[in-house]
Short mmCIF file of C-alpha atoms and ligand atoms in Angstrom, two decimals:
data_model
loop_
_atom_site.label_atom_id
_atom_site.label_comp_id
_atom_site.label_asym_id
_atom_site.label_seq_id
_atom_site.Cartn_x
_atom_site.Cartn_y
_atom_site.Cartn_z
CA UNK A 1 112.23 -38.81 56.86
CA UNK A 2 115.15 -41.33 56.82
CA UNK A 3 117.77 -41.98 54.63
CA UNK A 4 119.28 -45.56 54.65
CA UNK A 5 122.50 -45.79 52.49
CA UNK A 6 123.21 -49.51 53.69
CA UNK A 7 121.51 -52.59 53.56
CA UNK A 8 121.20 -53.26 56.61
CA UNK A 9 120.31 -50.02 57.61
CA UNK A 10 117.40 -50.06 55.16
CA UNK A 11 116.38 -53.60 56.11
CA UNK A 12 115.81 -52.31 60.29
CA UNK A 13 113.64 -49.26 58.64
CA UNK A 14 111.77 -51.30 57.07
CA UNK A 15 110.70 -54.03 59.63
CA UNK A 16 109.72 -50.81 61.83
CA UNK A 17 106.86 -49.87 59.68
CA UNK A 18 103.49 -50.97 60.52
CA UNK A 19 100.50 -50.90 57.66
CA UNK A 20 100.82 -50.94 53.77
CA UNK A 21 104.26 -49.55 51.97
CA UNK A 22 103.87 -47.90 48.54
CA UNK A 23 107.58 -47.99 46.44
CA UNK A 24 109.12 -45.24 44.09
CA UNK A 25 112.29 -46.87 42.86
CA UNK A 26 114.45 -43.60 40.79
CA UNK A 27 117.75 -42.65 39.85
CA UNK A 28 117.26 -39.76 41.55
CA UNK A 29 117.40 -36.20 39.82
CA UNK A 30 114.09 -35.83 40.79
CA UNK A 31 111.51 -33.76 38.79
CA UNK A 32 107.67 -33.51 39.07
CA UNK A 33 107.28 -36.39 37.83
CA UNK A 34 108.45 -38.31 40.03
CA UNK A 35 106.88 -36.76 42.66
CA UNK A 36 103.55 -37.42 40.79
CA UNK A 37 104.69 -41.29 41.51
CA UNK A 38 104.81 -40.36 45.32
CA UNK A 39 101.43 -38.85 45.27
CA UNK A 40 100.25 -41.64 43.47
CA UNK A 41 101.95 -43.64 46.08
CA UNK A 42 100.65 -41.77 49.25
CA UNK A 43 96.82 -42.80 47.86
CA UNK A 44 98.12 -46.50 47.94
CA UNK A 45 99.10 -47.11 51.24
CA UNK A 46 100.70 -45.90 54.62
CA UNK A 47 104.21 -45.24 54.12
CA UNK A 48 105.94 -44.37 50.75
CA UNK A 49 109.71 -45.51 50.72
CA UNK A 50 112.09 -43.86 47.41
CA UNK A 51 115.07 -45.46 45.99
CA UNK A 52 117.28 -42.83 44.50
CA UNK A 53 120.15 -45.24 42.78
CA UNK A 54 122.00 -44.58 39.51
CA UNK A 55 121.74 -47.94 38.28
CA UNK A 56 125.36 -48.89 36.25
CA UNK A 57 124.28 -52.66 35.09
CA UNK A 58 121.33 -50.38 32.49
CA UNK A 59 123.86 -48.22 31.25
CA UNK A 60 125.53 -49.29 28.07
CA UNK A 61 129.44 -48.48 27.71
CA UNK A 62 128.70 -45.51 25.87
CA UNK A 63 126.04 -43.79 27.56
CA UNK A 64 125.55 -41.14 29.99
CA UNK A 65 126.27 -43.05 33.19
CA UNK A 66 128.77 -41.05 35.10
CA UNK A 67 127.49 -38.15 33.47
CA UNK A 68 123.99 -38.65 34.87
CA UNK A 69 122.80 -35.81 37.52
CA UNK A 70 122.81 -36.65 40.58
CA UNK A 71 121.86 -33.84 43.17
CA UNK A 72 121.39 -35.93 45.95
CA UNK A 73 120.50 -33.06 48.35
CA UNK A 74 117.82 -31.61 46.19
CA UNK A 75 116.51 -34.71 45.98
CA UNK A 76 115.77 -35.41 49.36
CA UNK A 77 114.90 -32.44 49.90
CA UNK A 78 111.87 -32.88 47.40
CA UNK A 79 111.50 -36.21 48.66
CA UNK A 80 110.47 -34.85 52.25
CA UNK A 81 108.29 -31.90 51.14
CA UNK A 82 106.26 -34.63 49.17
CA UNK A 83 105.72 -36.82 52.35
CA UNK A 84 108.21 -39.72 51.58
CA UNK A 85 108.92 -41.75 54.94
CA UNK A 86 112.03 -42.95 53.61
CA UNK A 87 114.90 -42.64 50.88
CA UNK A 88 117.03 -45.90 50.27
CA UNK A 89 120.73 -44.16 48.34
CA UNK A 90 123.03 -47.02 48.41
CA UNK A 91 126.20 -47.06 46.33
CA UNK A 92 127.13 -49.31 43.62
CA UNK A 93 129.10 -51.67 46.18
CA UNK A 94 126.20 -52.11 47.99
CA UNK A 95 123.94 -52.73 45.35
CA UNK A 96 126.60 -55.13 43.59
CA UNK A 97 129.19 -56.14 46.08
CA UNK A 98 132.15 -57.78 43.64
CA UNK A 99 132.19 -60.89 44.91
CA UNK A 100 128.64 -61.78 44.32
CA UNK A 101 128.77 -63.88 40.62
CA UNK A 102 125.48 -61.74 38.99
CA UNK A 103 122.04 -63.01 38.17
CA UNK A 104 120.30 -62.74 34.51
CA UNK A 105 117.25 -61.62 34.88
CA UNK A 106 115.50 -60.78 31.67
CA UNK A 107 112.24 -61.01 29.45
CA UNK A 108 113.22 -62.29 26.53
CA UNK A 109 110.50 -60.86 23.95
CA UNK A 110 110.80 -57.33 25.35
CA UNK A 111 114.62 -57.20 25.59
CA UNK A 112 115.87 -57.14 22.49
CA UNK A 113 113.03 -54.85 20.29
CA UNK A 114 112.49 -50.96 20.75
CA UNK A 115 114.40 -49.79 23.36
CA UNK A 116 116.24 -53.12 24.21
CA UNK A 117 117.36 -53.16 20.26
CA UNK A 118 119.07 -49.66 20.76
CA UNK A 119 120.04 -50.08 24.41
CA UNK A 120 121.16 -53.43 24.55
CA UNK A 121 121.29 -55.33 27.78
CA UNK A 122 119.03 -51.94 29.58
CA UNK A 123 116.04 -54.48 30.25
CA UNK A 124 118.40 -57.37 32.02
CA UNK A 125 119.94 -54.40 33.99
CA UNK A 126 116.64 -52.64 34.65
CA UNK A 127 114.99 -56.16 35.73
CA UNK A 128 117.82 -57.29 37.76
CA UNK A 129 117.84 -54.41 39.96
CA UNK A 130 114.36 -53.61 40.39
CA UNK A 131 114.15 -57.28 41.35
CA UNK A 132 116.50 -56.59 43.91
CA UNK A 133 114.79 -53.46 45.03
CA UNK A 134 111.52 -55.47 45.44
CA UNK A 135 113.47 -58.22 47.80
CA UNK A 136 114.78 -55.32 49.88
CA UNK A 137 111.98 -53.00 50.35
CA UNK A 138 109.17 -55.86 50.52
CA UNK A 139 106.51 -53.23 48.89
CA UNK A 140 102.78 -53.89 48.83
CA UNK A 141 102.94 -51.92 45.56
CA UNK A 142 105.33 -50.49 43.25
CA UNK A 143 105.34 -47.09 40.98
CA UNK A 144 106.01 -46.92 37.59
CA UNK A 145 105.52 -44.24 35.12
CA UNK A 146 104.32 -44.45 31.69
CA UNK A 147 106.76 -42.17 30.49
CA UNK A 148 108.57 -45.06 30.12
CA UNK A 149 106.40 -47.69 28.68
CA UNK A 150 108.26 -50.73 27.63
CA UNK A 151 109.83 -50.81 31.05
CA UNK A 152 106.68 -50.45 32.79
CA UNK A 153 105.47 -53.67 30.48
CA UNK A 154 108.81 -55.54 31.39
CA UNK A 155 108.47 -55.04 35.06
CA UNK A 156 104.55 -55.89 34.72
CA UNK A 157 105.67 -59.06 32.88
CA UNK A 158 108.34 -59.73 35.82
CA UNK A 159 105.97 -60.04 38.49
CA UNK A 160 103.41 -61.83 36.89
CA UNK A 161 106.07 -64.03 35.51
CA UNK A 162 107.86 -64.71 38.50
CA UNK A 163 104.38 -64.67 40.82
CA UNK A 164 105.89 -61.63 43.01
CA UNK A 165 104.02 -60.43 46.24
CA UNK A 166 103.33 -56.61 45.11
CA UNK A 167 100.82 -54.66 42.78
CA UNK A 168 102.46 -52.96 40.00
CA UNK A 169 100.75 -49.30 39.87
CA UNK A 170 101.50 -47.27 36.71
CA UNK A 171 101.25 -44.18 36.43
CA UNK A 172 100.53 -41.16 33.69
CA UNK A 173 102.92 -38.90 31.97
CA UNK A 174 104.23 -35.47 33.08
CA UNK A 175 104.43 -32.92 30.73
CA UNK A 176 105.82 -29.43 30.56
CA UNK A 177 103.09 -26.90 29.43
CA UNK A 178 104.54 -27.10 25.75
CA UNK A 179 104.16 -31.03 25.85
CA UNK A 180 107.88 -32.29 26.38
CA UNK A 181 107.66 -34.91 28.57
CA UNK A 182 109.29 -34.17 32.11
CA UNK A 183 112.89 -35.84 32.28
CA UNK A 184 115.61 -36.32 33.98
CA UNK A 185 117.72 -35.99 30.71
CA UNK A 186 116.19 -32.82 29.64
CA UNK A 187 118.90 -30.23 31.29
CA UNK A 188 121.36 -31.88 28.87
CA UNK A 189 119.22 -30.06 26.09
CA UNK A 190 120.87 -26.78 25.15
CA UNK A 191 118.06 -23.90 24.35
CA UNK A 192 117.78 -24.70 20.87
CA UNK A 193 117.14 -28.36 21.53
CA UNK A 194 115.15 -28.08 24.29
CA UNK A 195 112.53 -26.03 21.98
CA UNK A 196 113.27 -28.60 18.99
CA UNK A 197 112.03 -31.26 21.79
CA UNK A 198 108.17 -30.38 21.27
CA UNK A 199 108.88 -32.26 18.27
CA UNK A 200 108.22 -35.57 20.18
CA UNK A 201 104.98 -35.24 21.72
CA UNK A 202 103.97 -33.74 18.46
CA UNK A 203 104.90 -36.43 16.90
CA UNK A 204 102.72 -38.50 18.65
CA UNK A 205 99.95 -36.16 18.44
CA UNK A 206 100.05 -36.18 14.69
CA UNK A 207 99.94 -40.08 14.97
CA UNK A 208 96.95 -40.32 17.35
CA UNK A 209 94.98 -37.80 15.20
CA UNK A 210 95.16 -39.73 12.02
CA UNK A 211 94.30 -42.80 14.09
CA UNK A 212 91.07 -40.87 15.94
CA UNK A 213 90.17 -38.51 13.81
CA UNK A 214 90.53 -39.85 10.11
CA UNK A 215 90.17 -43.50 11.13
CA UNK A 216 93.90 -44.08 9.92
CA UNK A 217 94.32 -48.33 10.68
CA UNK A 218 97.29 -49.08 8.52
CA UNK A 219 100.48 -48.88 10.99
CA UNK A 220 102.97 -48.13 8.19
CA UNK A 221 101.15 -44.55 7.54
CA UNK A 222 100.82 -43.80 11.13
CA UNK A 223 104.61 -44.52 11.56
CA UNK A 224 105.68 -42.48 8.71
CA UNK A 225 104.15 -39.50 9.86
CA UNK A 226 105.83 -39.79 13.13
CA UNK A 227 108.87 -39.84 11.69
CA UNK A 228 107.92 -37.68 9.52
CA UNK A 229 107.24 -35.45 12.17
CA UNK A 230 110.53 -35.91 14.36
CA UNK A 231 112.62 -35.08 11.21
CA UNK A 232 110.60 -31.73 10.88
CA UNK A 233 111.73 -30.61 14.45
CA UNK A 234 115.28 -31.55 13.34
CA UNK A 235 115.12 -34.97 15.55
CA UNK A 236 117.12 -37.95 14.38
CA UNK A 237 114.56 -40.66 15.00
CA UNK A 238 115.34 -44.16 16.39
CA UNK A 239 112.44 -45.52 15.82
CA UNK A 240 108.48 -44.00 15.59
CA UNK A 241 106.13 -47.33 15.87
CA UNK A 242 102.31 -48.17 17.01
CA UNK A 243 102.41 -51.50 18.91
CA UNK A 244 100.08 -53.68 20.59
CA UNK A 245 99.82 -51.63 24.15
CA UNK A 246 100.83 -54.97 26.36
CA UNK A 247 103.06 -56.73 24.52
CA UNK A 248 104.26 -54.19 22.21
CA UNK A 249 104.20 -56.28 19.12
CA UNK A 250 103.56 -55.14 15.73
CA UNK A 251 99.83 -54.55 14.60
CA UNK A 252 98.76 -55.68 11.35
CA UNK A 253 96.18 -52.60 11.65
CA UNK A 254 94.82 -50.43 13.96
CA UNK A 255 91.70 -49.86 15.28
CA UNK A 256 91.64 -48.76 18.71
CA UNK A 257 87.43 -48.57 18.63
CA UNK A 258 87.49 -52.68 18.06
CA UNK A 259 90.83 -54.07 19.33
CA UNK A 260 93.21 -53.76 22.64
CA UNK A 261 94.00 -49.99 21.34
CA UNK A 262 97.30 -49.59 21.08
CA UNK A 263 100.61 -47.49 21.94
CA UNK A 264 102.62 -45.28 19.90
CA UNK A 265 106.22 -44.84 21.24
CA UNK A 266 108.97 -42.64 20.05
CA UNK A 267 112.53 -42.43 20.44
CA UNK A 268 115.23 -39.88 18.89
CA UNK A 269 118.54 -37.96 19.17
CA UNK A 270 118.95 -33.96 19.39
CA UNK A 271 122.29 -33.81 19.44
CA UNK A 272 123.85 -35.79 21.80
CA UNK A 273 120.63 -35.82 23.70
CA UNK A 274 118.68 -39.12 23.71
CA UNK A 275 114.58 -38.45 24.56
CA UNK A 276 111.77 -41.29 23.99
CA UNK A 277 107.76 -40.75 24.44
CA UNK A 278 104.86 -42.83 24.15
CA UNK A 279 101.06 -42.45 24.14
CA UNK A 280 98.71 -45.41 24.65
CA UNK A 281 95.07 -45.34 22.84
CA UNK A 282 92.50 -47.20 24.60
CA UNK A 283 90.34 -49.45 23.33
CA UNK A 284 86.51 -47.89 23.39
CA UNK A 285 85.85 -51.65 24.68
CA UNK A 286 88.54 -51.19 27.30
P1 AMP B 1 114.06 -42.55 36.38
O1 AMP B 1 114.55 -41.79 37.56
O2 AMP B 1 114.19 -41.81 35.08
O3 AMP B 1 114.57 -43.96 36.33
O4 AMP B 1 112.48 -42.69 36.59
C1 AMP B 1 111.95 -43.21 37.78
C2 AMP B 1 110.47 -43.41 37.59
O5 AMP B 1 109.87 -42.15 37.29
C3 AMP B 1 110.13 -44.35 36.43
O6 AMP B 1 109.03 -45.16 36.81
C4 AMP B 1 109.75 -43.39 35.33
O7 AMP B 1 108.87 -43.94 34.38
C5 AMP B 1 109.08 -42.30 36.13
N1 AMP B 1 109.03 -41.05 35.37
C6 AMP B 1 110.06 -40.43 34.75
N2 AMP B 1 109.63 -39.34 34.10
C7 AMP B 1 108.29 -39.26 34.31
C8 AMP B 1 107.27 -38.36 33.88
N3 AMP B 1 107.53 -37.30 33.11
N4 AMP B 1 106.00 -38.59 34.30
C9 AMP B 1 105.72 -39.67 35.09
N5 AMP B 1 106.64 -40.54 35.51
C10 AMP B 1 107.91 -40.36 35.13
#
């Protein structure tokens, strides 16, 4: 396995391979499930390249940016056990050399609800780098989980938008046995936290059972029992919705037998610890 820290060096990797490239693009403190992206990857094509970069331009000034783990070791290390051909770590120079004036790249209707409301500016940063990772790795197809839904939709609407060469693959949420979903940000939880986290993926369970199970189609009362149920497992929420799975719009109702489904997403604080979720319900007519 190679690692490429330059462009350049990346670029001469690249034009050596021969067959179909599969892309993981990460920040890097890699769990399993991000390695369930490379084996997702490895069914997809010949080669499966991994971007571990700490992106600074979807950090806002108060977040966890130079806090953010980065054990760049480990991560290779994982990387290579899982079959990755290569590992493109650039620095932030690299990435954004200062005396390049910087490109807006952005989907409007995604970037400022949800996520983009709390995080403002995260989508432009998010979209302008992965655009950028695209150009330089030339995949055939691209990796994206779930876990993170609204990005996955932003980066779906970016290539179809801008008519990019590549398939975007997602790809379905790791979970620790009690639920949590697998994170990067989950060693900032201290032990009463981390057992306080369940709360999110119950949340979401409580939601989807009213919706399945007692035919629940009015989103207010779905929402309120998320929150309901984030408050309970002492989680400040920032928001606890069920939105049209694509576009994540409101719903007027809910009824995932008739319509497009939809996707319930969750987002909260345990102390200074920021986690989000999501589930999507399918449509029986999917
Ligand atoms: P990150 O390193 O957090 O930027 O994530 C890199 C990629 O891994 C993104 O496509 C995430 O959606 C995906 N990812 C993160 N956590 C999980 C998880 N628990 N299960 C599946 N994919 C994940």
């Amino acid at each position: 396995m190679w690692t490429a820290t330059t462009i350049a060096d990346l670029r001469r990797h690249r034009l050596a391979l021969k067959g179909r490239v599969a892309f993981v693009p990460t920040m890097g403190a890699l769990h399993a499930g991000h390695i369930s992206l490379v084996e997702a990857a490895r069914g997809l094509a010949d080669h499966v390249l991994v971007s571990v970069f700490v992106n600074p331009t979807q950090f806002g000034p108060n977040e966890d940016f130079t806090r953010y783990p980065r054990p760049i070791e480990r991560d290779l290390a994982m990387c290579q056990a899982a079959g990755v051909a290569g590992v493109f770590n650039p620095g932030v120079e690299e990435i954004y050399p200062s005396t390049i004036p910087p490109c807006d790249v952005n989907i409007p209707s995604m970037a400022t609800i949800l996520e983009g409301a709390i995080r403002p500016g995260h989508f432009a940063g998010v979209c302008r780098v992965v655009l950028k990772l695209f150009n330089l790795v030339q995949p055939n197809v691209a990796c994206f989980g779930q876990k993170d839904l609204q990005q996955l939709r932003v980066i779906q609407a970016m290539v179809a938008d801008l008519n990019l060469p590549l398939a975007i693959q997602p790809v379905p949420t790791m979970r620790e046995p009690d639920g949590l979903a697998m994170s990067s940000r989950n060693v900032y939880l201290k032990p009463e936290e981390r057992r306080h986290a369940v709360g999110l993926s119950k949340a979401l369970a409580e939601g989807r059972a009213l919706i399945e199970t007692i035919g629940e189609s009015d989103p207010a009362r779905v929402e309120a029992a998320m929150r309901q149920a984030l408050k309970a497992h002492h989680i400040e929420p920032d928001y606890a919705v069920a939105r049209h799975p694509m576009t994540l719009a409101p719903l007027d109702s809910i009824d995932v037998r008739q319509t497009h489904g939809a996707a319930l997403l969750v987002a909260g604080k345990l102390g200074s610890v920021r986690l989000i979720d999501n589930v999507v319900l399918e449509s029986a007519n999917a």
